[in-house]
GROMACS .gro file of C-alpha atoms in nm:
model
  465
    1MET     CA    1   1.926   0.193   3.440
    2SER     CA    2   2.100   0.515   3.280
    3VAL     CA    3   1.952   0.502   2.930
    4MET     CA    4   1.780   0.808   2.868
    5ARG     CA    5   1.449   0.828   2.694
    6SER     CA    6   1.550   1.021   2.418
    7ARG     CA    7   1.791   0.786   2.270
    8PHE     CA    8   1.511   0.538   2.158
    9THR     CA    9   1.146   0.552   2.119
   10PHE     CA   10   0.870   0.288   2.046
   11LEU     CA   11   0.574   0.307   1.847
   12ARG     CA   12   0.315   0.014   1.849
   13GLY     CA   13   0.574  -0.258   1.840
   14HIS     CA   14   0.796  -0.137   1.586
   15TYR     CA   15   1.087   0.067   1.756
   16PHE     CA   16   1.263   0.369   1.610
   17PHE     CA   17   1.596   0.485   1.785
   18SER     CA   18   1.682   0.856   1.709
   19MET     CA   19   2.050   0.941   1.772
   20VAL     CA   20   2.237   1.255   1.665
   21GLY     CA   21   2.393   1.016   1.391
   22ILE     CA   22   2.529   0.688   1.291
   23ILE     CA   23   2.866   0.663   1.179
   24GLY     CA   24   3.033   0.378   1.009
   25ILE     CA   25   3.157   0.028   1.082
   26LEU     CA   26   3.326   0.057   1.422
   27SER     CA   27   3.482  -0.209   1.638
   28PHE     CA   28   3.318  -0.308   1.952
   29ILE     CA   29   3.421  -0.177   2.301
   30SER     CA   30   3.576  -0.431   2.527
   31SER     CA   31   3.312  -0.602   2.692
   32PRO     CA   32   3.270  -0.873   2.954
   33GLN     CA   33   2.971  -1.017   2.742
   34PRO     CA   34   3.072  -1.100   2.355
   35PRO     CA   35   2.784  -1.031   2.106
   36GLU     CA   36   2.788  -1.403   2.021
   37GLN     CA   37   2.709  -1.483   2.378
   38ALA     CA   38   2.397  -1.267   2.365
   39LEU     CA   39   2.276  -1.417   2.029
   40GLN     CA   40   2.354  -1.775   2.171
   41LYS     CA   41   2.097  -1.676   2.442
   42PHE     CA   42   1.844  -1.572   2.185
   43VAL     CA   43   1.869  -1.879   2.011
   44GLU     CA   44   1.789  -2.056   2.321
   45ILE     CA   45   1.503  -1.849   2.405
   46LEU     CA   46   1.338  -1.899   2.051
   47HIS     CA   47   1.402  -2.260   2.089
   48ASN     CA   48   1.229  -2.333   2.419
   49LYS     CA   49   0.989  -2.043   2.382
   50ASP     CA   50   1.085  -1.907   2.700
   51VAL     CA   51   0.886  -1.597   2.774
   52ALA     CA   52   1.069  -1.535   3.124
   53SER     CA   53   1.403  -1.534   2.993
   54PHE     CA   54   1.325  -1.342   2.678
   55ARG     CA   55   1.181  -1.055   2.931
   56SER     CA   56   1.495  -1.065   3.096
   57LEU     CA   57   1.691  -1.014   2.757
   58ILE     CA   58   1.486  -0.716   2.642
   59HIS     CA   59   1.604  -0.368   2.796
   60PRO     CA   60   1.442  -0.265   3.102
   61ASP     CA   61   1.304   0.061   2.970
   62ILE     CA   62   1.100  -0.132   2.734
   63THR     CA   63   0.934  -0.385   2.976
   64SER     CA   64   0.930  -0.139   3.278
   65ASP     CA   65   0.694   0.103   3.088
   66LYS     CA   66   0.500  -0.210   2.960
   67GLU     CA   67   0.540  -0.074   2.606
   68ILE     CA   68   0.593  -0.448   2.536
   69SER     CA   69   0.357  -0.675   2.696
   70GLU     CA   70   0.351  -1.023   2.807
   71LYS     CA   71   0.139  -1.119   2.536
   72ASP     CA   72   0.333  -0.945   2.280
   73MET     CA   73   0.638  -1.147   2.384
   74GLU     CA   74   0.429  -1.456   2.385
   75GLY     CA   75   0.319  -1.397   2.048
   76PHE     CA   76   0.657  -1.320   1.893
   77LEU     CA   77   0.799  -1.679   2.016
   78ASN     CA   78   0.484  -1.854   1.922
   79ARG     CA   79   0.526  -1.730   1.579
   80TYR     CA   80   0.889  -1.749   1.531
   81GLY     CA   81   1.002  -1.986   1.778
   82GLY     CA   82   1.004  -2.380   1.864
   83PRO     CA   83   1.220  -2.673   1.796
   84ASP     CA   84   1.066  -2.702   1.451
   85TRP     CA   85   1.314  -2.422   1.332
   86LYS     CA   86   1.691  -2.540   1.286
   87LEU     CA   87   1.942  -2.252   1.308
   88GLU     CA   88   2.150  -2.245   0.994
   89SER     CA   89   2.357  -1.952   1.041
   90TYR     CA   90   2.412  -1.631   1.210
   91ASN     CA   91   2.604  -1.316   1.119
   92ILE     CA   92   2.697  -0.992   1.277
   93ASP     CA   93   2.596  -0.742   0.997
   94ARG     CA   94   2.721  -0.427   1.143
   95ARG     CA   95   2.844  -0.251   1.434
   96LEU     CA   96   2.694   0.098   1.535
   97GLN     CA   97   2.785   0.401   1.737
   98SER     CA   98   2.627   0.706   1.792
   99GLU     CA   99   2.845   1.038   1.745
  100ASP     CA  100   2.831   1.125   2.099
  101GLY     CA  101   2.989   0.779   2.162
  102LYS     CA  102   2.722   0.697   2.440
  103ALA     CA  103   2.511   0.416   2.250
  104VAL     CA  104   2.683   0.134   2.106
  105ARG     CA  105   2.476  -0.146   1.909
  106PHE     CA  106   2.500  -0.427   1.674
  107GLN     CA  107   2.263  -0.552   1.426
  108ALA     CA  108   2.269  -0.944   1.363
  109THR     CA  109   2.081  -1.188   1.122
  110LEU     CA  110   1.974  -1.508   1.213
  111GLN     CA  111   1.873  -1.781   0.945
  112TYR     CA  112   1.662  -2.077   1.021
  113GLY     CA  113   1.531  -2.352   0.823
  114GLY     CA  114   1.374  -2.707   0.838
  115LYS     CA  115   1.015  -2.624   0.925
  116LYS     CA  116   0.734  -2.733   0.665
  117LEU     CA  117   0.471  -2.465   0.681
  118SER     CA  118   0.167  -2.666   0.490
  119PRO     CA  119   0.102  -2.958   0.283
  120ARG     CA  120   0.086  -2.690  -0.015
  121TYR     CA  121   0.445  -2.594   0.032
  122PRO     CA  122   0.628  -2.929   0.098
  123ASP     CA  123   0.985  -2.790   0.106
  124PRO     CA  124   1.141  -2.660   0.405
  125ALA     CA  125   1.085  -2.299   0.459
  126THR     CA  126   1.359  -2.023   0.543
  127LEU     CA  127   1.304  -1.780   0.844
  128LYS     CA  128   1.545  -1.491   0.890
  129ILE     CA  129   1.526  -1.249   1.192
  130VAL     CA  130   1.735  -0.944   1.181
  131SER     CA  131   1.751  -0.810   1.529
  132LEU     CA  132   1.921  -0.475   1.701
  133TRP     CA  133   2.125  -0.507   2.013
  134ILE     CA  134   2.232  -0.232   2.278
  135TYR     CA  135   2.529  -0.241   2.488
  136GLU     CA  136   2.484  -0.099   2.862
  137GLU     CA  137   2.607  -0.169   3.185
  138ASN     CA  138   2.852  -0.445   3.071
  139ARG     CA  139   2.598  -0.663   2.879
  140TRP     CA  140   2.413  -0.676   2.547
  141TRP     CA  141   2.037  -0.594   2.561
  142PHE     CA  142   1.787  -0.701   2.294
  143GLU     CA  143   1.626  -0.375   2.155
  144ARG     CA  144   1.412  -0.480   1.884
  145ALA     CA  145   1.341  -0.699   1.582
  146LEU     CA  146   1.420  -0.478   1.269
  147ASP     CA  147   1.291  -0.743   1.034
  148VAL     CA  148   1.139  -1.106   1.026
  149SER     CA  149   1.115  -1.260   0.678
  150CYS     CA  150   1.012  -1.613   0.575
  151SER     CA  151   1.029  -1.767   0.228
  152VAL     CA  152   0.947  -2.098   0.081
  153ASN     CA  153   0.946  -2.256  -0.264
  154PHE     CA  154   0.595  -2.292  -0.478
  155PRO     CA  155   0.617  -2.615  -0.648
  156GLY     CA  156   0.353  -2.547  -0.914
  157GLN     CA  157   0.419  -2.558  -1.304
  158TYR     CA  158   0.309  -2.279  -1.531
  159PRO     CA  159   0.017  -2.261  -1.609
  160THR     CA  160  -0.138  -2.346  -1.288
  161PRO     CA  161  -0.525  -2.396  -1.284
  162ASP     CA  162  -0.549  -2.087  -1.060
  163GLN     CA  163  -0.331  -1.909  -1.315
  164GLU     CA  164  -0.579  -2.004  -1.610
  165GLU     CA  165  -0.897  -1.927  -1.420
  166ILE     CA  166  -0.786  -1.583  -1.316
  167ALA     CA  167  -0.658  -1.497  -1.666
  168MET     CA  168  -0.995  -1.611  -1.828
  169ARG     CA  169  -1.169  -1.367  -1.582
  170PHE     CA  170  -0.915  -1.084  -1.658
  171GLN     CA  171  -0.981  -1.147  -2.020
  172ALA     CA  172  -1.354  -1.164  -1.999
  173ALA     CA  173  -1.380  -0.829  -1.797
  174LEU     CA  174  -1.153  -0.655  -2.058
  175SER     CA  175  -1.363  -0.762  -2.327
  176VAL     CA  176  -1.685  -0.629  -2.191
  177LEU     CA  177  -1.472  -0.297  -2.087
  178ASP     CA  178  -1.347  -0.255  -2.437
  179SER     CA  179  -1.710  -0.319  -2.586
  180ILE     CA  180  -1.895  -0.064  -2.381
  181GLY     CA  181  -1.595   0.186  -2.374
  182LEU     CA  182  -1.389   0.327  -2.091
  183PRO     CA  183  -1.459   0.570  -1.960
  184GLY     CA  184  -1.732   0.670  -2.203
  185LYS     CA  185  -1.905   0.996  -2.289
  186GLU     CA  186  -2.245   0.930  -2.162
  187ASP     CA  187  -2.189   1.184  -1.881
  188LEU     CA  188  -2.163   1.484  -2.087
  189LEU     CA  189  -2.563   1.532  -2.122
  190LEU     CA  190  -2.565   1.526  -1.754
  191ALA     CA  191  -2.260   1.731  -1.664
  192ALA     CA  192  -2.265   2.129  -1.611
  193PRO     CA  193  -2.158   2.359  -1.881
  194VAL     CA  194  -1.786   2.365  -1.912
  195GLU     CA  195  -1.592   2.704  -1.817
  196ARG     CA  196  -1.252   2.809  -1.955
  197GLY     CA  197  -0.958   2.768  -1.756
  198SER     CA  198  -0.775   2.495  -1.530
  199ALA     CA  199  -0.879   2.394  -1.172
  200ALA     CA  200  -0.523   2.346  -1.043
  201THR     CA  201  -0.527   2.689  -0.828
  202TYR     CA  202  -0.877   2.574  -0.699
  203ILE     CA  203  -0.703   2.230  -0.595
  204LYS     CA  204  -0.421   2.419  -0.437
  205GLU     CA  205  -0.643   2.608  -0.232
  206LEU     CA  206  -0.849   2.297  -0.126
  207GLU     CA  207  -0.517   2.138   0.004
  208LYS     CA  208  -0.474   2.443   0.224
  209LEU     CA  209  -0.836   2.457   0.356
  210TYR     CA  210  -0.913   2.076   0.397
  211PRO     CA  211  -0.688   2.014   0.724
  212GLN     CA  212  -0.877   2.296   0.872
  213GLU     CA  213  -1.223   2.224   0.754
  214ARG     CA  214  -1.268   1.834   0.790
  215GLY     CA  215  -1.387   1.736   1.111
  216ALA     CA  216  -1.527   1.361   1.274
  217LYS     CA  217  -1.861   1.414   1.067
  218GLY     CA  218  -1.683   1.524   0.753
  219LEU     CA  219  -1.697   1.854   0.582
  220ALA     CA  220  -1.988   2.117   0.666
  221TRP     CA  221  -2.231   2.228   0.382
  222ASN     CA  222  -2.114   2.599   0.430
  223ALA     CA  223  -1.739   2.527   0.427
  224ARG     CA  224  -1.559   2.762   0.224
  225GLY     CA  225  -1.366   2.463   0.060
  226VAL     CA  226  -1.691   2.345  -0.082
  227THR     CA  227  -1.756   2.658  -0.248
  228THR     CA  228  -1.396   2.634  -0.381
  229PHE     CA  229  -1.447   2.287  -0.501
  230LEU     CA  230  -1.786   2.385  -0.678
  231LYS     CA  231  -1.608   2.651  -0.848
  232GLY     CA  232  -1.333   2.466  -0.988
  233SER     CA  233  -1.523   2.161  -1.088
  234VAL     CA  234  -1.661   2.331  -1.423
  235LYS     CA  235  -1.313   2.455  -1.553
  236ALA     CA  236  -1.216   2.283  -1.895
  237HIS     CA  237  -0.893   2.135  -1.768
  238GLY     CA  238  -0.867   1.968  -1.407
  239GLY     CA  239  -0.500   2.028  -1.355
  240LEU     CA  240  -0.465   1.707  -1.147
  241LEU     CA  241  -0.140   1.606  -1.307
  242GLU     CA  242   0.005   1.960  -1.230
  243ARG     CA  243   0.018   1.876  -0.873
  244PHE     CA  244  -0.003   1.488  -0.820
  245HIS     CA  245   0.156   1.202  -1.009
  246GLY     CA  246  -0.054   0.930  -1.158
  247ASP     CA  247  -0.086   0.554  -1.077
  248PHE     CA  248   0.304   0.547  -1.101
  249LYS     CA  249   0.579   0.802  -1.063
  250LYS     CA  250   0.777   0.929  -1.358
  251GLY     CA  251   1.109   0.848  -1.194
  252PRO     CA  252   1.324   0.913  -0.904
  253ARG     CA  253   1.293   1.291  -0.958
  254ASP     CA  254   0.939   1.304  -0.970
  255ARG     CA  255   0.860   1.486  -0.638
  256LEU     CA  256   0.477   1.485  -0.708
  257SER     CA  257   0.258   1.335  -0.435
  258PRO     CA  258  -0.025   1.090  -0.488
  259PRO     CA  259  -0.378   1.239  -0.526
  260PRO     CA  260  -0.567   1.302  -0.218
  261TRP     CA  261  -0.866   1.108  -0.330
  262ASP     CA  262  -1.018   1.087   0.053
  263MET     CA  263  -1.000   1.481   0.034
  264PHE     CA  264  -1.191   1.502  -0.300
  265ARG     CA  265  -1.440   1.236  -0.163
  266ASP     CA  266  -1.498   1.450   0.133
  267TYR     CA  267  -1.571   1.773  -0.057
  268VAL     CA  268  -1.803   1.584  -0.288
  269GLU     CA  269  -2.004   1.464   0.003
  270GLY     CA  270  -1.981   1.829   0.169
  271ALA     CA  271  -2.116   1.958  -0.186
  272ILE     CA  272  -2.407   1.688  -0.150
  273LYS     CA  273  -2.494   1.826   0.201
  274ARG     CA  274  -2.530   2.187   0.080
  275ALA     CA  275  -2.722   2.055  -0.233
  276LYS     CA  276  -2.967   1.897   0.019
  277ARG     CA  277  -2.990   2.210   0.225
  278HIS     CA  278  -3.122   2.372  -0.115
  279GLU     CA  279  -3.349   2.094  -0.158
  280LYS     CA  280  -3.519   2.147   0.188
  281LEU     CA  281  -3.529   2.506   0.092
  282GLY     CA  282  -3.719   2.425  -0.228
  283GLU     CA  283  -3.420   2.558  -0.450
  284TYR     CA  284  -3.415   2.284  -0.680
  285LYS     CA  285  -3.226   2.471  -0.940
  286LYS     CA  286  -2.931   2.523  -0.727
  287ALA     CA  287  -2.961   2.164  -0.586
  288GLU     CA  288  -2.936   2.041  -0.943
  289ASP     CA  289  -2.659   2.277  -1.044
  290ILE     CA  290  -2.455   2.109  -0.755
  291TYR     CA  291  -2.497   1.768  -0.848
  292ARG     CA  292  -2.417   1.850  -1.218
  293ARG     CA  293  -2.086   2.005  -1.092
  294ILE     CA  294  -2.019   1.678  -0.915
  295ILE     CA  295  -2.045   1.505  -1.258
  296SER     CA  296  -1.826   1.748  -1.439
  297PHE     CA  297  -1.573   1.706  -1.168
  298GLY     CA  298  -1.563   1.306  -1.218
  299ARG     CA  299  -1.514   1.418  -1.589
  300GLN     CA  300  -1.211   1.621  -1.518
  301VAL     CA  301  -1.046   1.319  -1.330
  302LEU     CA  302  -1.158   1.089  -1.609
  303ASP     CA  303  -0.990   1.334  -1.872
  304GLU     CA  304  -0.655   1.315  -1.673
  305PRO     CA  305  -0.401   1.039  -1.806
  306GLY     CA  306  -0.324   0.920  -1.479
  307GLY     CA  307  -0.412   0.562  -1.489
  308LEU     CA  308  -0.657   0.315  -1.377
  309GLN     CA  309  -0.718   0.482  -1.025
  310PHE     CA  310  -0.810   0.802  -1.199
  311LEU     CA  311  -1.080   0.606  -1.399
  312GLN     CA  312  -1.230   0.430  -1.082
  313TRP     CA  313  -1.230   0.758  -0.874
  314GLY     CA  314  -1.376   0.949  -1.194
  315ILE     CA  315  -1.634   0.717  -1.231
  316ALA     CA  316  -1.726   0.684  -0.877
  317PHE     CA  317  -1.772   1.075  -0.827
  318GLN     CA  318  -1.967   1.081  -1.129
  319LYS     CA  319  -2.190   0.795  -1.002
  320ARG     CA  320  -2.254   0.972  -0.661
  321GLY     CA  321  -2.358   1.306  -0.829
  322ALA     CA  322  -2.598   1.103  -1.086
  323GLU     CA  323  -2.754   0.925  -0.775
  324GLU     CA  324  -2.851   1.227  -0.613
  325LEU     CA  325  -2.956   1.394  -0.951
  326LEU     CA  326  -3.189   1.112  -0.999
  327LYS     CA  327  -3.341   1.141  -0.639
  328LEU     CA  328  -3.395   1.484  -0.698
  329ARG     CA  329  -3.557   1.430  -1.049
  330THR     CA  330  -3.774   1.162  -0.927
  331THR     CA  331  -3.923   1.363  -0.653
  332THR     CA  332  -3.980   1.695  -0.850
  333SER     CA  333  -4.074   1.577  -1.205
  334MET     CA  334  -4.334   1.297  -1.311
  335GLU     CA  335  -4.099   1.266  -1.629
  336PRO     CA  336  -3.906   0.917  -1.638
  337GLN     CA  337  -3.538   0.979  -1.604
  338LYS     CA  338  -3.430   0.723  -1.846
  339ASP     CA  339  -3.096   0.898  -1.955
  340ILE     CA  340  -2.989   0.911  -1.562
  341GLU     CA  341  -3.092   0.567  -1.495
  342ALA     CA  342  -2.871   0.420  -1.811
  343PHE     CA  343  -2.580   0.622  -1.712
  344LEU     CA  344  -2.591   0.489  -1.338
  345ARG     CA  345  -2.632   0.134  -1.484
  346LEU     CA  346  -2.308   0.194  -1.708
  347ALA     CA  347  -2.129   0.346  -1.422
  348SER     CA  348  -2.194   0.072  -1.190
  349ARG     CA  349  -2.108  -0.177  -1.462
  350ARG     CA  350  -1.785  -0.006  -1.535
  351LEU     CA  351  -1.668   0.003  -1.172
  352ASN     CA  352  -1.735  -0.361  -1.122
  353LEU     CA  353  -1.526  -0.462  -1.427
  354LEU     CA  354  -1.283  -0.235  -1.321
  355ALA     CA  355  -1.252  -0.385  -0.958
  356THR     CA  356  -1.249  -0.739  -1.111
  357ALA     CA  357  -0.965  -0.652  -1.365
  358LEU     CA  358  -0.776  -0.494  -1.085
  359ASN     CA  359  -0.837  -0.770  -0.861
  360CYS     CA  360  -0.701  -1.031  -1.121
  361LEU     CA  361  -0.373  -0.848  -1.123
  362ASP     CA  362  -0.366  -0.808  -0.771
  363ASN     CA  363  -0.377  -1.147  -0.664
  364MET     CA  364  -0.038  -1.261  -0.668
  365ALA     CA  365  -0.036  -1.544  -0.401
  366ASP     CA  366   0.141  -1.821  -0.536
  367PHE     CA  367   0.179  -1.637  -0.881
  368LYS     CA  368  -0.171  -1.668  -0.952
  369SER     CA  369  -0.168  -1.346  -1.155
  370LEU     CA  370   0.113  -1.432  -1.375
  371LYS     CA  371  -0.088  -1.526  -1.685
  372ALA     CA  372  -0.316  -1.218  -1.650
  373ALA     CA  373  -0.017  -0.991  -1.594
  374ILE     CA  374   0.154  -1.118  -1.930
  375ILE     CA  375  -0.189  -1.041  -2.110
  376ALA     CA  376  -0.226  -0.695  -1.973
  377SER     CA  377   0.150  -0.612  -2.030
  378ARG     CA  378   0.090  -0.689  -2.416
  379ARG     CA  379  -0.205  -0.491  -2.456
  380THR     CA  380  -0.053  -0.215  -2.690
  381GLY     CA  381  -0.237   0.104  -2.699
  382ASP     CA  382  -0.360   0.062  -2.332
  383ALA     CA  383  -0.136   0.252  -2.098
  384ASN     CA  384  -0.375   0.189  -1.802
  385PHE     CA  385  -0.358  -0.177  -1.778
  386ARG     CA  386  -0.035  -0.251  -1.968
  387SER     CA  387   0.133  -0.041  -1.679
  388TRP     CA  388  -0.018  -0.249  -1.406
  389GLY     CA  389   0.055  -0.566  -1.571
  390ILE     CA  390   0.415  -0.471  -1.595
  391ASN     CA  391   0.431  -0.375  -1.250
  392THR     CA  392   0.315  -0.710  -1.151
  393LEU     CA  393   0.587  -0.881  -1.362
  394VAL     CA  394   0.831  -0.677  -1.219
  395ILE     CA  395   0.718  -0.764  -0.863
  396LEU     CA  396   0.695  -1.154  -0.939
  397SER     CA  397   1.010  -1.170  -1.121
  398LEU     CA  398   1.234  -1.000  -0.880
  399ARG     CA  399   1.046  -1.070  -0.526
  400GLY     CA  400   0.863  -1.361  -0.594
  401ALA     CA  401   0.497  -1.396  -0.463
  402PRO     CA  402   0.336  -1.385  -0.125
  403ALA     CA  403   0.231  -1.729   0.004
  404ASP     CA  404  -0.153  -1.805   0.047
  405HIS     CA  405  -0.359  -1.644   0.335
  406GLU     CA  406  -0.384  -1.957   0.567
  407THR     CA  407  -0.007  -1.989   0.559
  408THR     CA  408   0.050  -1.610   0.621
  409GLU     CA  409  -0.196  -1.620   0.915
  410SER     CA  410  -0.030  -1.954   1.074
  411ILE     CA  411   0.315  -1.809   1.085
  412GLY     CA  412   0.218  -1.459   1.178
  413THR     CA  413   0.442  -1.264   0.876
  414ILE     CA  414   0.437  -1.212   0.506
  415VAL     CA  415   0.567  -1.566   0.376
  416ARG     CA  416   0.745  -1.496   0.029
  417THR     CA  417   0.726  -1.801  -0.220
  418THR     CA  418   0.986  -1.858  -0.472
  419ASN     CA  419   0.950  -2.032  -0.813
  420PRO     CA  420   1.272  -1.990  -1.022
  421ALA     CA  421   1.074  -2.120  -1.349
  422MET     CA  422   0.805  -1.875  -1.305
  423GLN     CA  423   1.005  -1.582  -1.199
  424LYS     CA  424   1.216  -1.656  -1.522
  425LEU     CA  425   0.921  -1.635  -1.736
  426ALA     CA  426   0.800  -1.286  -1.574
  427GLY     CA  427   1.164  -1.174  -1.648
  428GLU     CA  428   1.161  -1.287  -2.027
  429ALA     CA  429   0.825  -1.121  -2.066
  430LEU     CA  430   0.965  -0.828  -1.951
  431LEU     CA  431   1.304  -0.850  -2.157
  432LYS     CA  432   1.062  -0.901  -2.481
  433LEU     CA  433   0.885  -0.582  -2.413
  434GLU     CA  434   1.193  -0.405  -2.359
  435LYS     CA  435   1.361  -0.510  -2.656
  436SER     CA  436   1.047  -0.446  -2.906
  437ASN     CA  437   0.980  -0.100  -2.737
  438SER     CA  438   1.240   0.167  -2.690
  439GLY     CA  439   1.188   0.483  -2.514
  440ALA     CA  440   0.915   0.543  -2.276
  441LEU     CA  441   0.785   0.190  -2.211
  442ALA     CA  442   1.160   0.046  -2.167
  443SER     CA  443   1.237   0.348  -1.921
  444PHE     CA  444   0.916   0.288  -1.733
  445ILE     CA  445   1.012  -0.082  -1.698
  446GLU     CA  446   1.367   0.000  -1.560
  447ARG     CA  447   1.202   0.257  -1.324
  448GLN     CA  448   0.956  -0.014  -1.195
  449LYS     CA  449   1.251  -0.248  -1.143
  450ASP     CA  450   1.471   0.015  -0.941
  451TRP     CA  451   1.140   0.093  -0.715
  452VAL     CA  452   1.090  -0.282  -0.642
  453LEU     CA  453   1.444  -0.348  -0.575
  454THR     CA  454   1.438  -0.050  -0.348
  455HIS     CA  455   1.125  -0.107  -0.146
  456GLN     CA  456   0.961  -0.357   0.093
  457VAL     CA  457   0.715  -0.464  -0.156
  458TYR     CA  458   0.505  -0.693   0.057
  459GLY     CA  459   0.482  -0.488   0.372
  460SER     CA  460   0.637  -0.503   0.682
  461ALA     CA  461   0.639  -0.807   0.918
  462ARG     CA  462   0.480  -0.837   1.258
  463THR     CA  463   0.775  -0.846   1.506
  464MET     CA  464   0.640  -0.774   1.874
  465GLN     CA  465   0.285  -0.664   1.816
   0.00000   0.00000   0.00000
């Protein structure tokens, strides 16, 4: 075949073709095989789960290099084929041609219905397969599945028992967090003395050093970046939000990247390695200073109004430093370390409660988090949980909810559930917030809507692998 390898490449079953450019909607070249005929063949293959015929339909460059295996083809047909799915419609969405005129393609959508996924969802589901085809040597070849999506109606009535249970768990977690304080100030007695200035320049330096210094075993104790990290950790101002965005971007013009939490974690561990070396040499004061600086770095993170992820990571960093400080003190002092032990208990409790509350908002399957999200969205004065509650409501209102885990596993792709009444309820909760809160909150809700409508919220489908 004359197809050149540079015209399309394949990466773990998700294919990406690279051409000089794509232009407009073009008419097809005159061909002996109409596109509809190729689609009809594809429909028959899906209906019969015919692996051999599917192989002959896929472009030879793909099958000859074994970039798509027999097992991949069988899996695709088993997930999305069979007589239970009934073709309802097909459409040729667009016609594409490269600027050099050498590659001609079309994109098509097949819509199926009729299959019942499980007793939990008694209504028939809808399956959509968006595919891309390439024309060569007087015939159309299947090039890739661009997207596979499945949706089904969820018949529950608000509030369901699951929604009640999750909302109750969410409120219980928030009640305890409100009573013990978040993030609290108990760490100030354990942290290193604060120095004037911002850590922003040190963070910028870490971003440059990290790709050079990280290895399979993390960072070395004597890495230059570890020294930089420890110097910046005691500055009065962390400066993270000067370089990174918070839990949510401020808008389409916000070009900041998310915080590199893995980088910070690795430098914390690198600093602990350095402290351990000091311990072996009997330099206990130097080791203690490092552990206190790690606690100080956690405070820098906590002081940034970035959101729940900043709270989680800040407390986790402080807990890590305090754990090592307790070990050192226990080894070198006969006195009880009740202050450190009390702080560690509080840090662990806060982390567990934060994880519980976030899981309640993240548990969106079958709209389970709807009531908890409404509660969170009404928390005036709490920008952290309120933002996540609003984000959850926007997703549920505009995109529906994912199906339960068992159904998703059985069909091999994300199954989106719809429930008009619950989606309307989520939308009304947002509308009420927008009407009663002008300015920043209303703008935040609109930005969340824009983001959800332009992104694939529930992840990508398994196509060929």
